[in-house]
Coordinates of C-alpha atoms and ligand atoms in Angstrom, one line a residue:
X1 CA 0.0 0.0 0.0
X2 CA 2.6 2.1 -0.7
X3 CA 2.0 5.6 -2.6
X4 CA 5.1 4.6 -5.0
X5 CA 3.3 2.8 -7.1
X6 CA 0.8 4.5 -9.5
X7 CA -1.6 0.9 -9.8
X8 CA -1.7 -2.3 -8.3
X9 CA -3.8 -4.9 -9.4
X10 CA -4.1 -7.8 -7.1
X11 CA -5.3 -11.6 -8.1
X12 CA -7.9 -9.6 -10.9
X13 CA -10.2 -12.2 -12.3
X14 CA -13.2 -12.2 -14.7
X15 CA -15.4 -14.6 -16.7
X16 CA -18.0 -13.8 -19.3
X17 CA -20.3 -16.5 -18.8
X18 CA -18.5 -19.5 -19.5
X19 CA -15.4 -17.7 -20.9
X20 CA -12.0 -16.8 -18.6
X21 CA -11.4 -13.5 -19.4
X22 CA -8.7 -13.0 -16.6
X23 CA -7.2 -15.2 -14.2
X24 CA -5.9 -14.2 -11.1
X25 CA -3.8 -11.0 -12.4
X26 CA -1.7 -9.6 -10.5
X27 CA 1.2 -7.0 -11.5
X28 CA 2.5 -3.5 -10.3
X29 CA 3.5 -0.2 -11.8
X30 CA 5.9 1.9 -10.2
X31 CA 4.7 5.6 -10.4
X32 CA 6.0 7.4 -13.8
X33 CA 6.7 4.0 -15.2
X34 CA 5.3 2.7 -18.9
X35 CA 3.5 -0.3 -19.4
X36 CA 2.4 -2.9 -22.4
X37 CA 0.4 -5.5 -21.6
X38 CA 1.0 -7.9 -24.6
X39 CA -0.5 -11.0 -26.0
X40 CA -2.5 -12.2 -29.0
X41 CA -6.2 -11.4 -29.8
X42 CA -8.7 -12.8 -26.9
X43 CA -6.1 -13.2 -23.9
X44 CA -7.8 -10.8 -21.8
X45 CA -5.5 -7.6 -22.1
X46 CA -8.4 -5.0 -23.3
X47 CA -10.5 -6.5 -19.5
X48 CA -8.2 -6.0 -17.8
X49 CA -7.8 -2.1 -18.7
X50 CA -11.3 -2.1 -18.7
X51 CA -10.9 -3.2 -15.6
X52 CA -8.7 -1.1 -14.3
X53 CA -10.5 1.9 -15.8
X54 CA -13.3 1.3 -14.0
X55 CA -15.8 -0.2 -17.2
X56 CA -15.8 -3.8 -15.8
X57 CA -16.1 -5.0 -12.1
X58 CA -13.6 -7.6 -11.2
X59 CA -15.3 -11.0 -10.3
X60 CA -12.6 -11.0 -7.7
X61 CA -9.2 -9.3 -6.9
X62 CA -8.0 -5.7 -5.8
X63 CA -6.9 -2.4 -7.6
X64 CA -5.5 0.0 -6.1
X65 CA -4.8 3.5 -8.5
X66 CA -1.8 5.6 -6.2
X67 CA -1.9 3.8 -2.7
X68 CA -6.2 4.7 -2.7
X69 CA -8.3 0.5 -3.4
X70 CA -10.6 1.7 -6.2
X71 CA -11.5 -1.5 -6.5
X72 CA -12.5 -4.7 -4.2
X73 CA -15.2 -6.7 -2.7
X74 CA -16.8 -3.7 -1.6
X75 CA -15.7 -0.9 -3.6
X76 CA -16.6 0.3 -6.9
X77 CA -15.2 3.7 -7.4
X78 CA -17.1 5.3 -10.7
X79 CA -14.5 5.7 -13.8
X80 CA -14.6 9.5 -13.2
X81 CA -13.2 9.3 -9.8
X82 CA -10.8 7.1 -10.3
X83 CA -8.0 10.2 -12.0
X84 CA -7.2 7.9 -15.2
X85 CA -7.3 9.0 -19.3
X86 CA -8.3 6.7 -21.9
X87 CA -7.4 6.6 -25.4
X88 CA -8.9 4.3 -27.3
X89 CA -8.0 3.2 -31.0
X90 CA -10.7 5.1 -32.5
X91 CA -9.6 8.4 -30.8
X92 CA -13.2 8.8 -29.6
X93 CA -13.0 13.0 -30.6
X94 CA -16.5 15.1 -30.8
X95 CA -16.8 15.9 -34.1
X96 CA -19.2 18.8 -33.4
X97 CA -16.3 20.4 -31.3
X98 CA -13.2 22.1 -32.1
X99 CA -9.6 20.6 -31.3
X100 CA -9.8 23.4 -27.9
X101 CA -13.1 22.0 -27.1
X102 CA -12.4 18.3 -27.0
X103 CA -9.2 18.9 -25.4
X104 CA -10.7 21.1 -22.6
X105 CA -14.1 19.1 -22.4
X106 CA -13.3 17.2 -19.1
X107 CA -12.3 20.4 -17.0
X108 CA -14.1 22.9 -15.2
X109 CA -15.0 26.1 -16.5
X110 CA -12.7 28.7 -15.0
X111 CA -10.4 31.6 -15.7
X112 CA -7.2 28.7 -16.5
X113 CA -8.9 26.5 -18.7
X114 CA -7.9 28.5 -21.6
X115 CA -4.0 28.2 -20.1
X116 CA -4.5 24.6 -19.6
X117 CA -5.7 23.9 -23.1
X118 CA -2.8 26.2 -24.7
X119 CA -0.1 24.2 -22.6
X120 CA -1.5 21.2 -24.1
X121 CA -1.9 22.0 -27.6
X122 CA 2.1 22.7 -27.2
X123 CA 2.8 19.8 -25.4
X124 CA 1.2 17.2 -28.3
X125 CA 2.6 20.0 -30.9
X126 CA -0.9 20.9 -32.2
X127 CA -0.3 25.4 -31.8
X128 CA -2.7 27.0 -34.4
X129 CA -4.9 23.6 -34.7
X130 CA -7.1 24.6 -31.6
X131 CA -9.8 25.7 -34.1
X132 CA -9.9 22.8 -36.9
X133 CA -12.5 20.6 -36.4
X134 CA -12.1 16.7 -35.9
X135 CA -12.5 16.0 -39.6
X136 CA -10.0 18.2 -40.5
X137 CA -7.2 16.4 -38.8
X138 CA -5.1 13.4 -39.9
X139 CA -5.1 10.7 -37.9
X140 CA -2.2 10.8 -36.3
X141 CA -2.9 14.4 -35.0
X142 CA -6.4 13.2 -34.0
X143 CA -4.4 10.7 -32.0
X144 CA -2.5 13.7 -30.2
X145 CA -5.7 15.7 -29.7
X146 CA -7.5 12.5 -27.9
X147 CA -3.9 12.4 -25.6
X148 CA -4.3 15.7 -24.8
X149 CA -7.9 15.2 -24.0
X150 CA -6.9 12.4 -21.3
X151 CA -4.3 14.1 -20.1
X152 CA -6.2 17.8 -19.6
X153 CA -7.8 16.6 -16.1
X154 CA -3.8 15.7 -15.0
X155 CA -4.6 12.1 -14.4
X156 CA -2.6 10.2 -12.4
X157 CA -2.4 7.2 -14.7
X158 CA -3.4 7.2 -19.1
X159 CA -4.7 3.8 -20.3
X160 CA -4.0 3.2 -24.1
X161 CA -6.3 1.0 -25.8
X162 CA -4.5 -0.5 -28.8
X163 CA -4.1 3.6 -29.9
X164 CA -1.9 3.2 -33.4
X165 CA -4.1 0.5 -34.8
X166 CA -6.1 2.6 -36.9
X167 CA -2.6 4.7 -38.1
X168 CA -0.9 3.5 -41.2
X169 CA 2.9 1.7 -40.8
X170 CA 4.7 4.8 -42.1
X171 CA 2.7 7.1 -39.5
X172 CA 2.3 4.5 -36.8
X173 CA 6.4 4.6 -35.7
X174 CA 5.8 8.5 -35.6
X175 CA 3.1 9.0 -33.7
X176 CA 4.4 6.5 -31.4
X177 CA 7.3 7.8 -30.6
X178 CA 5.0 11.2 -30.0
X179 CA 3.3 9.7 -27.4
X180 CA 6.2 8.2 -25.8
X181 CA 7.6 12.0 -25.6
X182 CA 4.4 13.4 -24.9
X183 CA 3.9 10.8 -21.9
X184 CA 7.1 11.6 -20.2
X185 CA 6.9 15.0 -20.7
X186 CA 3.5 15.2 -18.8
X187 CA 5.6 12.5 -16.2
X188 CA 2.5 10.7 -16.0
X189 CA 2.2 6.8 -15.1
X190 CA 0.3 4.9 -18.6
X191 CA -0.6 1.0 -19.4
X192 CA -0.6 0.2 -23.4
X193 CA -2.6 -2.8 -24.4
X194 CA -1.1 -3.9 -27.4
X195 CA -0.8 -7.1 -29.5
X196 CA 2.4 -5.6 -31.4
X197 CA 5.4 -6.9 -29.8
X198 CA 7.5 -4.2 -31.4
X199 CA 5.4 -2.0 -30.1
X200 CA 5.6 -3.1 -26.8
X201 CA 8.9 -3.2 -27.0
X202 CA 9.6 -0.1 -28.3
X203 CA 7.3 2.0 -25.6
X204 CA 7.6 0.2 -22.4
X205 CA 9.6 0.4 -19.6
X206 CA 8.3 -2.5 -19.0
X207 CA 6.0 -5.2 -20.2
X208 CA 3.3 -7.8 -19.2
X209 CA 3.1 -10.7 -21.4
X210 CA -0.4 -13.1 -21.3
X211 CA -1.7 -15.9 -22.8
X212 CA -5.6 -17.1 -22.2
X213 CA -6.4 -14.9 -19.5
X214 CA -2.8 -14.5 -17.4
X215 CA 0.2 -13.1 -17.5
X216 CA 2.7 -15.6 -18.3
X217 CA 6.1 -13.1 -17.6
X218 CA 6.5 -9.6 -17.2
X219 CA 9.9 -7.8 -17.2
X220 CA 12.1 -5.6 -19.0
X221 CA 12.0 -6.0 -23.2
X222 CA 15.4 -7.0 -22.9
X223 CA 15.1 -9.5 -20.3
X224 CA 11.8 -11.1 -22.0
X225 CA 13.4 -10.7 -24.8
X226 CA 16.8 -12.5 -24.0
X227 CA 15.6 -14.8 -21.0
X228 CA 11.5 -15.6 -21.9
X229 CA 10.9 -18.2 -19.0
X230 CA 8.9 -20.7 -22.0
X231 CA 8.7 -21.1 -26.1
X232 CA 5.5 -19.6 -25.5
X233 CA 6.7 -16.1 -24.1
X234 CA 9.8 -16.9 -26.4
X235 CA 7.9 -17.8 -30.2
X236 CA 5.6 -14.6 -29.4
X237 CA 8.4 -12.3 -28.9
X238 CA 10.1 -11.6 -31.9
X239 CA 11.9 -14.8 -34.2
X240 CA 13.1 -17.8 -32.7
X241 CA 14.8 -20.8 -33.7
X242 CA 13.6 -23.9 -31.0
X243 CA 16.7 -26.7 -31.4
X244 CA 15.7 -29.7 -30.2
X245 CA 18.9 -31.2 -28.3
X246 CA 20.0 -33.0 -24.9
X247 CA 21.3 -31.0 -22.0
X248 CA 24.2 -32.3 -19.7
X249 CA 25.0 -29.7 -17.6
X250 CA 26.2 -26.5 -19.0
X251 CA 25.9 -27.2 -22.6
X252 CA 23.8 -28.9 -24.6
X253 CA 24.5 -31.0 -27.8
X254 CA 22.2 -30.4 -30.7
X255 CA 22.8 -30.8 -34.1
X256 CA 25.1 -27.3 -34.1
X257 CA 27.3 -28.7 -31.9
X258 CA 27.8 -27.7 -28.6
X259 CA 25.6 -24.9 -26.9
X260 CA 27.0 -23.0 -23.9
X261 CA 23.3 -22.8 -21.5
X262 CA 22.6 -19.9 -19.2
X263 CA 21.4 -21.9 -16.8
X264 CA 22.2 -25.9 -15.7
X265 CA 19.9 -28.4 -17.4
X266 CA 19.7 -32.2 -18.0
X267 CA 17.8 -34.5 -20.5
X268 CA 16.0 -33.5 -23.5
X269 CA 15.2 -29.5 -24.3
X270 CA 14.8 -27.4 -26.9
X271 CA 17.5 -24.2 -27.1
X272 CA 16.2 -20.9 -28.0
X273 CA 18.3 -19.2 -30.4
X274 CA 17.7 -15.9 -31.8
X275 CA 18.1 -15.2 -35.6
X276 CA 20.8 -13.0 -34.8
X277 CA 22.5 -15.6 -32.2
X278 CA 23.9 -17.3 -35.3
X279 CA 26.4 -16.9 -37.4
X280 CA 27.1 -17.9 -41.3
X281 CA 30.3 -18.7 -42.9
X282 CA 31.0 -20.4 -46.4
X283 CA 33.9 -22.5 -44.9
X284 CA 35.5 -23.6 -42.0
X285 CA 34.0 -24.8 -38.9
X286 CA 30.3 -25.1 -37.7
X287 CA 27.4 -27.4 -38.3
X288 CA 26.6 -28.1 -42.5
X289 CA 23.5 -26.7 -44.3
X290 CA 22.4 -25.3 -47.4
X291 CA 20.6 -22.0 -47.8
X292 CA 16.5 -22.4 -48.3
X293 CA 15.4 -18.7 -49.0
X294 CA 16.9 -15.2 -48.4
X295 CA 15.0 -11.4 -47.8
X296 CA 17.6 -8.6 -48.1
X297 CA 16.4 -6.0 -45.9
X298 CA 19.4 -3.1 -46.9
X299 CA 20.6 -3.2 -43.4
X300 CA 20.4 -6.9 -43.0
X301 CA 19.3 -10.1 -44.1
X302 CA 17.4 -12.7 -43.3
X303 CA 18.9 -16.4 -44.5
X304 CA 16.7 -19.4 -44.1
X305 CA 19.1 -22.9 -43.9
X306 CA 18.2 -26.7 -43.5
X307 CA 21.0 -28.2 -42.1
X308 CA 22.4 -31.6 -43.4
X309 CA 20.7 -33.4 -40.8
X310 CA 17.2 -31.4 -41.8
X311 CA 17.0 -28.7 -38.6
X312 CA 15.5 -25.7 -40.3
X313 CA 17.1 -22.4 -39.0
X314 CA 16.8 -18.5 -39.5
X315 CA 19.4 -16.3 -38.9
X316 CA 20.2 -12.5 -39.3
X317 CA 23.3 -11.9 -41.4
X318 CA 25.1 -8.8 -42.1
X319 CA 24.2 -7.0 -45.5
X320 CA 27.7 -6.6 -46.7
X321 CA 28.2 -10.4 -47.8
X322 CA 25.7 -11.9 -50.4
X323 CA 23.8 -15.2 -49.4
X324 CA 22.2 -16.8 -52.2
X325 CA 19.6 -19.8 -52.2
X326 CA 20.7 -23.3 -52.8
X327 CA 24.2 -22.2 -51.7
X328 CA 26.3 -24.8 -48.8
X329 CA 26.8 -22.4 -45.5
X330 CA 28.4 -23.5 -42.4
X331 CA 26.3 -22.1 -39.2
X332 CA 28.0 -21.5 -36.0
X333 CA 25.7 -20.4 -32.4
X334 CA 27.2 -17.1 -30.8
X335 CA 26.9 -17.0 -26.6
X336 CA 24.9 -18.8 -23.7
X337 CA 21.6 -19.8 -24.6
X338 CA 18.6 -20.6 -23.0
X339 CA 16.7 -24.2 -22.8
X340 CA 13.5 -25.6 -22.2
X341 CA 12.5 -28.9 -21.3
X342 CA 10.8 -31.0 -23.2
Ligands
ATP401 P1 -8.3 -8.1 -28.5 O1 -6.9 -7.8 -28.7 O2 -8.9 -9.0 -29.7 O3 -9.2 -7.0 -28.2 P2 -8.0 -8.9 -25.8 O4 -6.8 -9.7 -25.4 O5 -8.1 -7.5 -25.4 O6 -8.4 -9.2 -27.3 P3 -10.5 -9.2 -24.3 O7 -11.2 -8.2 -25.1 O8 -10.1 -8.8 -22.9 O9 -9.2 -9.7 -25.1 O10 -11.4 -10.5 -24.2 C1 -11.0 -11.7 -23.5 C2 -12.1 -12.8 -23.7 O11 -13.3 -12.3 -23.1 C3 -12.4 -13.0 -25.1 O12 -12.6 -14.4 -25.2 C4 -13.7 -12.2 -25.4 O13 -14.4 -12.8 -26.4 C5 -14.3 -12.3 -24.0 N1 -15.1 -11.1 -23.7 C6 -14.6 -9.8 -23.6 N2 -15.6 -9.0 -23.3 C7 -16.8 -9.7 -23.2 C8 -18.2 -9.4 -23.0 N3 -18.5 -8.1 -22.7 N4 -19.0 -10.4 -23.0 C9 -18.7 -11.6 -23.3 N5 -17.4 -12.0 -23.6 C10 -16.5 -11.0 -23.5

């Protein structure tokens, strides 16, 4: 119960009818701190924001928004009370009311309104838009005038409901990175919902990964990243090659050869090796192959191989030596890797 954290969310559950929305959720989020949680369609992400917003009551569990339970077998503080934004995918805007309008609609009428709404029209870079209408907007600026709209009442927390799905690719990795700056800037604690692992990734200080209604690991991108604690957590985050092999120890053999593990195991596993983990030579030493399929991707490439024995692999090469298909390749494994028991 301390004031340190901007949410806590204790053992959160919910089923629709027969469905398990959320099972026994639990995480924290330090105050000023960014969010994702992340997993495929149906796992229960957008219920438990809903949640936390204040849209769904909990079956069973505890939030807590700043040290103050919102939420609990006996409380059900209204979503207005509770000091959180939302910004959903679809922006939600008026579109009777002017970019000043929507942005002030939440506060009270009073001589600094008009301050408030000029600070944030600079803060999401919208100056001499605060009479456009809606319409008139493209989508990723509608994006920053529904931000500003959350964040006009100073919140203590901003939920983001999938927010850049509706955005194009080229605009999407711009308007993300507006809200990242615009989020910090207002020093503001936020959750992202998100299915996009890149996304996630590139956002969140931190990030919540679920499967089927829990959360499987949560953690730093580059500790999920590096060290998921399954394939599941592994597969969904970004490319990875599972090696079937048998551990004895600290290594494993598998048909690369030997494979340094991060952490003792024994008997059969698969190893986790990430495209970029290996490395292609066209002599020398390192397991045998031949090259399936390439993508050149200017900086990089990718490079699909079978080796001789018929383990399929892709790895990341650098751009500056040409892999062709059909070509022989030798393929060595870079570091300590980690393996799951099969
Ligand atoms: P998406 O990314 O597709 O929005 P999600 O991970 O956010 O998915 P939820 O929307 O939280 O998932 O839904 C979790 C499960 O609960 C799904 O099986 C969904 O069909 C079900 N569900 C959600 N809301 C309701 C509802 N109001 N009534 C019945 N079932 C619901």
């Amino acid at each position: 119960m301390t004031e340190s954290f901007a949410l806590t969310c204790h053992d959160l559950s919910k089923s629709f009818g027969p469905v398990r929305a959320v099972e026994s959720v639990s995480f924290r989020l330090e105050s000023g701190r960014f969010l994702a949680l992340l997993g495929p369609s149906g796992c229960g992400k957008t219920t438990v924001l809903r949640m936390i917003a204040g849209l769904e009551r909990p079956d069973s569990g505890v939030i807590e928004l700043a040290g103050r339970v919102v939420s609990d077998v006996r409380t059900a503080i209204p979503p207005d009370q509770r000091r959180v934004g939302l910004v959903f995918q679809d922006y939600a805007l008026f579109p009777h009311l002017t970019v000043a309008e929507n942005i002030g609609y939440g506060l009270a009428r009073g001589a600094d309104r008009p301050a408030r709404v000029a600070a944030l029209l600079d803060l999401v870079g919208l100056d001499g838009y605060e009479a456009r209408y809606p319409r008139e907007l493209s989508g990723g600026q509608q994006q920053r005038v529904a931000l500003a709209r959350a964040l006009a009442p100073q919140p203590d927390l901003i939920l983001l409901d999938e927010p850049f799905s509706n955005l194009d690719v080229a605009l999407r990795t711009q308007v993300r990175e507006d809200v990242q700056r615009i989020i910090r800037a207002a020093g503001v604690s936020a959750v992202l919902v998100t299915h996009d692992q890149d996304e996630a990734m590139s956002l969140a200080d931190c990030i919540a990964v679920m499967f089927a209604g829990r959360i499987h690991q949560i953690g730093a991108p580059r500790a999920l990243y590096e060290a998921p604690i399954s394939r599941q957590v592994a597969q969904f985050l970004g490319d990875a090659n599972l090696i079937p092999g048998t551990a004895r120890g600290e290594v494993a053999e598998t048909a690369l050869g030997d494979i340094v593990l991060r952490e003792v195991a024994h008997g059969p596993v698969e190893v986790l090796l990430r495209p970029e983990a290996l490395e292609l030579r066209s002599d020398g030493t390192g397991a045998q192959g031949h090259i399936q399929r390439t993508v050149y991707h200017g900086s990089h490439q990718s490079v699909w191989v079978t080796l001789t024995g018929g383990t399929p692999l892709k790895a990341l090469a650098p751009a500056d030596v040409e892999w062709r298909a059909g070509e022989q390749v030798r393929v060595r494994a870079r570091g300590a890797a980690r393996a799951y028991p099969v």
